[in-house]
Short mmCIF file of C-alpha atoms in Angstrom, two decimals:
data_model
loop_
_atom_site.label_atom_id
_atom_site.label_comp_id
_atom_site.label_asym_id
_atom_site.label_seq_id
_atom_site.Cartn_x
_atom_site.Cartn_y
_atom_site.Cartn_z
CA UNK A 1 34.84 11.76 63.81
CA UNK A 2 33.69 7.86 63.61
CA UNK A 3 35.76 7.38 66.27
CA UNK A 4 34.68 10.25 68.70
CA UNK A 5 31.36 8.76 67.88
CA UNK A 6 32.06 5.33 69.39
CA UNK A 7 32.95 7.08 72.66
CA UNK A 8 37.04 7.61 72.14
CA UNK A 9 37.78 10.58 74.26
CA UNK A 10 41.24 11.02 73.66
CA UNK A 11 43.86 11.01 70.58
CA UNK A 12 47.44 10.57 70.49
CA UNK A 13 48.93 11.24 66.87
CA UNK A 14 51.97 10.41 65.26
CA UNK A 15 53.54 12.78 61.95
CA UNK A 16 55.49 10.71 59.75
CA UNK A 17 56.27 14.11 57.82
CA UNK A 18 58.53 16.82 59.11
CA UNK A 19 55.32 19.13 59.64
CA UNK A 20 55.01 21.98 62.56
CA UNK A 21 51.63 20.72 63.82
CA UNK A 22 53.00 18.95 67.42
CA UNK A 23 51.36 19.76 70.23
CA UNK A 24 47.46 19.90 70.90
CA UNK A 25 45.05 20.55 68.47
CA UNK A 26 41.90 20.24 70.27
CA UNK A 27 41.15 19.62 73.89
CA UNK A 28 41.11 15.51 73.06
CA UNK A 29 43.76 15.60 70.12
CA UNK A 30 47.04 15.53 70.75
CA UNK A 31 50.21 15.48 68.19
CA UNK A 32 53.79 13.86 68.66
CA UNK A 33 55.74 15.60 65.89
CA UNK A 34 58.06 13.39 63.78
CA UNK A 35 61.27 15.50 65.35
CA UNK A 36 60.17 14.14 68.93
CA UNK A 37 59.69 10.66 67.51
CA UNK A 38 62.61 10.44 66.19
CA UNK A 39 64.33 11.47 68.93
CA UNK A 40 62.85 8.67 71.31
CA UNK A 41 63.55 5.96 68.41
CA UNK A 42 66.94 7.31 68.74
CA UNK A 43 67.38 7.69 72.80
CA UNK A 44 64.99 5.06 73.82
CA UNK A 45 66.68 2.31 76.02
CA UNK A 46 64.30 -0.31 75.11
CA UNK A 47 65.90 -0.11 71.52
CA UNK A 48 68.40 -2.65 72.52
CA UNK A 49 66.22 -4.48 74.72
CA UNK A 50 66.38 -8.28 73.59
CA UNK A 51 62.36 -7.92 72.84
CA UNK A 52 63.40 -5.18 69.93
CA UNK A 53 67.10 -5.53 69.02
CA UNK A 54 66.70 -8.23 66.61
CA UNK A 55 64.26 -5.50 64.81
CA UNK A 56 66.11 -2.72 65.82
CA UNK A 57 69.43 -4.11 64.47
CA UNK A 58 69.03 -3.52 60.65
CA UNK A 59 68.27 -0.43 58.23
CA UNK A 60 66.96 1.79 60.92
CA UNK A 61 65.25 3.93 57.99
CA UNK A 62 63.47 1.99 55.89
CA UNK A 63 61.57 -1.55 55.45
CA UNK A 64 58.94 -2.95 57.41
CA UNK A 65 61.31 -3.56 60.37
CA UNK A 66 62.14 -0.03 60.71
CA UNK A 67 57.91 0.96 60.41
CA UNK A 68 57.83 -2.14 63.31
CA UNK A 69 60.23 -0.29 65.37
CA UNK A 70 59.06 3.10 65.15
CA UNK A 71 55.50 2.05 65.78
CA UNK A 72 56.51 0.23 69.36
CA UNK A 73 58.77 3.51 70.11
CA UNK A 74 55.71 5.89 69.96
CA UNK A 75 54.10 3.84 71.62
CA UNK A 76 55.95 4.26 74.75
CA UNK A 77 55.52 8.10 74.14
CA UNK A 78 51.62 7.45 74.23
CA UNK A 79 51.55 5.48 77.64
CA UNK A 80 53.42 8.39 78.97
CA UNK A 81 51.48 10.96 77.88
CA UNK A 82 48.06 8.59 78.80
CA UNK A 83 49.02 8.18 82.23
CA UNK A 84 50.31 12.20 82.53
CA UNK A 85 46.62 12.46 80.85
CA UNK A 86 44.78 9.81 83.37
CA UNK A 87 43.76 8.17 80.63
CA UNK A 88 42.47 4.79 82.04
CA UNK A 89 42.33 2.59 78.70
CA UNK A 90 45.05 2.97 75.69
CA UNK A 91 44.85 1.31 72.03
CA UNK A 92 46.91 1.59 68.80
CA UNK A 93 45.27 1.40 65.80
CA UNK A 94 46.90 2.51 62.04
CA UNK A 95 45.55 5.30 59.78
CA UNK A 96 43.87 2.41 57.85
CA UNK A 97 42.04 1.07 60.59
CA UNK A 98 38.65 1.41 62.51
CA UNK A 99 37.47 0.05 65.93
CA UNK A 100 34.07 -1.77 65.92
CA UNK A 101 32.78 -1.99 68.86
CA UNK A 102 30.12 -4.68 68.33
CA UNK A 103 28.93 -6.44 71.70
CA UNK A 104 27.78 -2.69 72.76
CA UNK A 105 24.26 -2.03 73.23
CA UNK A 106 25.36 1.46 72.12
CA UNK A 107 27.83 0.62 70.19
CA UNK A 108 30.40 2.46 72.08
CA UNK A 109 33.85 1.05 73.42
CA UNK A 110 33.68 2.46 77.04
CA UNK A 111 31.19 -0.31 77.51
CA UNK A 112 33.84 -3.00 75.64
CA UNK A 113 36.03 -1.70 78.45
CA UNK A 114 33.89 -1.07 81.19
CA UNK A 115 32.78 -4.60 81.65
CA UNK A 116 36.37 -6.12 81.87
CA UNK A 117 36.80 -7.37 85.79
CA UNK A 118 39.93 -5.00 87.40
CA UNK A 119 42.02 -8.05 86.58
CA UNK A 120 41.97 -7.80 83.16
CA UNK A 121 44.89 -4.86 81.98
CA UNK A 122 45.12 -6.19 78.55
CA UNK A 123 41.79 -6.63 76.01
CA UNK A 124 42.56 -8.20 72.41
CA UNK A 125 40.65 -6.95 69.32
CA UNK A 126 40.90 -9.50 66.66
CA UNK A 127 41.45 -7.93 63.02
CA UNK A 128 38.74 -8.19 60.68
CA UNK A 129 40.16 -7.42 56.87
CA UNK A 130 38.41 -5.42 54.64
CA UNK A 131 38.11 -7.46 51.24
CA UNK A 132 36.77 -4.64 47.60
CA UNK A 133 34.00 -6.19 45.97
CA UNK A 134 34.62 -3.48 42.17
CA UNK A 135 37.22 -4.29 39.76
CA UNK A 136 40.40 -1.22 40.03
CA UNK A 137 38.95 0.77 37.78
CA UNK A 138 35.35 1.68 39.19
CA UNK A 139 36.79 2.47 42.78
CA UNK A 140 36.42 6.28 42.94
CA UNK A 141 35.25 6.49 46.34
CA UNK A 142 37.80 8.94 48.51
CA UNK A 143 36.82 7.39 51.87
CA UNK A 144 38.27 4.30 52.28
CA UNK A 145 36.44 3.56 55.19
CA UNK A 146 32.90 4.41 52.73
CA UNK A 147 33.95 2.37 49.93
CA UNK A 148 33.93 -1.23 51.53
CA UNK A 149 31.51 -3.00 53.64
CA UNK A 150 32.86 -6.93 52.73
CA UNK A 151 35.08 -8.03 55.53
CA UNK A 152 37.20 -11.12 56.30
CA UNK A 153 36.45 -12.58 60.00
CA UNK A 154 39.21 -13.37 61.64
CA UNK A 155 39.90 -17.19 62.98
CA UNK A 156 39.28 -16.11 66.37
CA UNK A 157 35.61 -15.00 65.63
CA UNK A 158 34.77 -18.20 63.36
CA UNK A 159 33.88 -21.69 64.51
CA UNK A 160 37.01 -24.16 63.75
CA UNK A 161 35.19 -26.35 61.73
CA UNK A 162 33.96 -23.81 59.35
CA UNK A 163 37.32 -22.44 59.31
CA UNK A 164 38.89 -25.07 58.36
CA UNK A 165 36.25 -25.67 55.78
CA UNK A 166 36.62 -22.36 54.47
CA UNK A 167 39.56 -20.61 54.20
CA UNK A 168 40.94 -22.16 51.45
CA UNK A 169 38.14 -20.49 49.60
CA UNK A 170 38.59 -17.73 50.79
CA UNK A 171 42.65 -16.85 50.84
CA UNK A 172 42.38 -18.31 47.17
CA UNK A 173 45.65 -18.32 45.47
CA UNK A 174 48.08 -15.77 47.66
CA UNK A 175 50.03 -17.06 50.69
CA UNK A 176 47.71 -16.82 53.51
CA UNK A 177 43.75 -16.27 54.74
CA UNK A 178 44.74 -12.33 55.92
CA UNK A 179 46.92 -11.08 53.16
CA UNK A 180 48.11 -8.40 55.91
CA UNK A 181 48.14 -8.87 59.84
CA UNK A 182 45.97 -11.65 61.35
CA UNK A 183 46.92 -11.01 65.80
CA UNK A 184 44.82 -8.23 65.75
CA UNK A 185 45.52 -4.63 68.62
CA UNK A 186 45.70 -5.09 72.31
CA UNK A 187 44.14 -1.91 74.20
CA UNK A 188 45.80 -1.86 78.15
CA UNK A 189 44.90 -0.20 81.26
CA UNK A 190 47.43 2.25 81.51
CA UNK A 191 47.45 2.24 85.22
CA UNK A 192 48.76 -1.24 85.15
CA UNK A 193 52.14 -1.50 86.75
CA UNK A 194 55.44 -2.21 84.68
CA UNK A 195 53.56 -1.10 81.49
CA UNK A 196 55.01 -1.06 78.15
CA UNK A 197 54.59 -2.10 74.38
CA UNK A 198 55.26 -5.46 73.47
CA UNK A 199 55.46 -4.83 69.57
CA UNK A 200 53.64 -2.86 68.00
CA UNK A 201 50.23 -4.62 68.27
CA UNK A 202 50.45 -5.54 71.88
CA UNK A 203 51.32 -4.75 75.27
CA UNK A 204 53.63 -6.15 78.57
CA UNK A 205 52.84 -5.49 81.83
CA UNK A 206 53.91 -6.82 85.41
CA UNK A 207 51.74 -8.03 88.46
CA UNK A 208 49.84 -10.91 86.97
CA UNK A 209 47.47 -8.89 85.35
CA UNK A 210 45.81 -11.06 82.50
CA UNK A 211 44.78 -10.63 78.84
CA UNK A 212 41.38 -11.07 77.65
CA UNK A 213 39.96 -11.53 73.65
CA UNK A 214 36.92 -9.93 72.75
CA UNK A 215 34.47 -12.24 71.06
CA UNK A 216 32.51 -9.68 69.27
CA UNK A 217 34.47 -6.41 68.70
CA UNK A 218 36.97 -5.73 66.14
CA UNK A 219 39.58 -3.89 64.81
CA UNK A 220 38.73 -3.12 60.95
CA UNK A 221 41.62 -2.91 58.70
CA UNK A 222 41.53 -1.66 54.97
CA UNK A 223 44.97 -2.05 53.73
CA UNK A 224 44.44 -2.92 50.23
CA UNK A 225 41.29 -1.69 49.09
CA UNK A 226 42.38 -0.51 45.91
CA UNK A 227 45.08 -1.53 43.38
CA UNK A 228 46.46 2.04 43.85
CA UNK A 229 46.40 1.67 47.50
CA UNK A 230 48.53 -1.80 47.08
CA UNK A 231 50.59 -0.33 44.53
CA UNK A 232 51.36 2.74 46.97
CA UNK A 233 52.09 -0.05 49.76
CA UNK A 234 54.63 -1.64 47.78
CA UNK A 235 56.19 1.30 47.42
CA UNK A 236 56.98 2.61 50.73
CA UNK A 237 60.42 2.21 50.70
CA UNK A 238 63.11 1.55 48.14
CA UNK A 239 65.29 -0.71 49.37
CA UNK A 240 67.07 -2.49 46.87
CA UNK A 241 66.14 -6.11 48.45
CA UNK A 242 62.55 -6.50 48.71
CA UNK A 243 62.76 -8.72 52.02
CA UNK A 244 63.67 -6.18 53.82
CA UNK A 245 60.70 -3.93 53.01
CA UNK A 246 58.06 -7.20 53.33
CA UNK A 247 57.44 -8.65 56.51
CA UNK A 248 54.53 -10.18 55.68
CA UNK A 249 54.30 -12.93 52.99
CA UNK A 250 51.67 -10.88 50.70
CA UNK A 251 54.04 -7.58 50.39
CA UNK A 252 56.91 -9.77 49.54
CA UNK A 253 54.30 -11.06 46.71
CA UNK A 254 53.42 -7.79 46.22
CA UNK A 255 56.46 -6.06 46.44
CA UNK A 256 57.88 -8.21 43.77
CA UNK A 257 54.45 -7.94 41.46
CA UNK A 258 55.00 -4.12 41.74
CA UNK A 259 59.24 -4.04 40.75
CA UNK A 260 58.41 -6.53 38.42
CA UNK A 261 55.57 -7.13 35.93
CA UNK A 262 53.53 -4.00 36.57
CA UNK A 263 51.84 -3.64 33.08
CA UNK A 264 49.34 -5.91 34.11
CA UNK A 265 49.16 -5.58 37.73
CA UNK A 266 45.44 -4.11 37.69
CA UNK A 267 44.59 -7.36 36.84
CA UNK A 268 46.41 -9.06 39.10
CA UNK A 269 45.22 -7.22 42.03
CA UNK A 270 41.61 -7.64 40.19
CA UNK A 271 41.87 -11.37 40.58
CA UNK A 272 43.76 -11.83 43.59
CA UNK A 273 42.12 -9.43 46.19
CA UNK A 274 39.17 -8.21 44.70
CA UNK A 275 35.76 -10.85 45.35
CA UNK A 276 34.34 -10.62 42.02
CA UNK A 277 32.66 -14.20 42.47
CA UNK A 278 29.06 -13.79 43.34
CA UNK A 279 28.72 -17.76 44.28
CA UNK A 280 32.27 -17.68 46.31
CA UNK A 281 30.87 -14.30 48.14
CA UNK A 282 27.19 -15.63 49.24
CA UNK A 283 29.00 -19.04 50.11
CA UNK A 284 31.05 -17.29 52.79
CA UNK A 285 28.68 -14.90 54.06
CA UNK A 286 26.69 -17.82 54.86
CA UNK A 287 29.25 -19.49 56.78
CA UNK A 288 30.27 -16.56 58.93
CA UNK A 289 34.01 -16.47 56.83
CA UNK A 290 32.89 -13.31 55.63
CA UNK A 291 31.29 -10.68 57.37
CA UNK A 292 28.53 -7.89 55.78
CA UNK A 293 29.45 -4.97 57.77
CA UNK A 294 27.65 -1.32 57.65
CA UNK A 295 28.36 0.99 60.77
CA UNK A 296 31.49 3.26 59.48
CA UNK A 297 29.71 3.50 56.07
CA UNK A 298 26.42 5.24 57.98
CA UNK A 299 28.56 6.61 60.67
CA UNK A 300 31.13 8.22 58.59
CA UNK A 301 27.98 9.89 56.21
CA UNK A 302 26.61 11.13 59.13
CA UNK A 303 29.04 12.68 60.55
#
């Protein structure tokens, strides 16, 4: 609903279950069922494609290579139901992640994407990451999307100076500033010739068409707003090595946290995601690092 709210008119869904629910649920919902999917990961051509193979060459069911390469697979299945559709703009986002379309009078992203020049087939939306202000234990909110308003900025949307200043402060003692993702989604203009994913976050296209960043709008993403939420993360797959499951530098630090030492890992997650310093907090909001933001909390309780 938050997102039919900003002015999306059209949804393309993905089961990762073996559910019965394909096809079209509304007039602008639409589901790919994890049978077709599969199928495409399976048949798909651009599986050995230099771009993918080095992805596509290991455990083909599990690990964050495999989630990598099933992500840029359905992809391809959206841009060709979009352009059956005549859908003129396409984005990806995750089932933890909101688009904020700040820069909008209305705050609605047909103008984000109205107001690019016909060059432009490719718009960036920098990540913003959400960042849980309560200790594990009081976090009882169901809606993830209600239950945080604290957000890291991303580089692209801060002033290099006060970045640098910064984000020391503000990554604190784990591996990087973003403890997920930091390149943000790409939306494309799905009319643009030789169109396909580049990734999972981005897309290709042919013709000289060019890419554009937005300086205002966002892509929010909660992915560890709770230690259960982490702890669930770490989780997703059991692969005996936890490399192959961690593409990122926090889930390998997580990943290992979880297998390992878990009697304490409450705490952990307590002290190294959750911004429990009032001083550090105010100190960053001030600088632009961190970002007070409001919308899906009154969007999402009013619709």
């Amino acid at each position: 609903e938050y997102h039919r709210a900003i002015g999306v008119t059209r949804f393309y869904i993905f089961e990762e279950g073996m559910g019965t629910t394909a096809g079209r649920w509304s007039p602008d919902v639409y589901v790919f069922s994890r049978k077709t999917a599969d199928e495409n990961q399976k048949n798909s051509p651009s599986r050995f494609a230099k771009w993918l193979a080095p992805y596509a060459s290991g455990n083909s069911t599990c690990g964050a290579n495999a989630l990598f390469v099933r992500q840029t697979l359905n992809l391809e299945l959206a841009i060709a139901r979009a352009k059956k559709d005549g859908i003129e703009w396409l984005l990806h986002v995750d089932v933890d992640e909101l688009v904020y379309p700040a820069g909008s009078s209305t705050f609605d992203l047909r103008d984000v994407l109205a107001c690019q020049s016909p060059h432009i087939d490719r718009v960036v939306f920098p990540n913003y990451e959400a960042v849980p202000e309560r200790p594990s234990y009081e976090l009882n909110e169901p809606n993830t999307f209600k239950s945080v308003t604290l957000f890291k900025r991303n580089h692209l949307h801060i002033d290099t100076a006060t970045y640098a200043r910064f984000a020391q402060s503000a990554r604190r003692d784990n591996p990087n500033f973003f403890l997920a993702y930091a390149n943000g989604k790409s939306a494309c203009r799905v009319s643009s010739p030789g169109l396909r994913p580049n990734g999972a976050h981005r897309f290709k296209t042919k013709g000289g068409g060019k890419e554009v960043t937005t300086s205002e709008s966002a892509i929010l993403h909660y992915p560890f707003v709770s230690a259960a939420r982490a702890r669930e993360r770490a989780h997703r797959c059991d692969c005996t090595d936890v490399k192959e499951c961690s593409m990122l530098a926090f889930d390998l630090v997580l990943a290992n946290k979880v297998r390992g030492e878990a009697a304490d890992f409450e705490s952990w997650f307590d002290e190294r995601v959750v911004e429990n310093n009032s001083t550090r907090r105010e100190a960053l909001l001030k600088a632009g690092v961190y970002a007070r933001i409001h919308a899906p909390t009154l969007l999402i309780g009013r619709t």
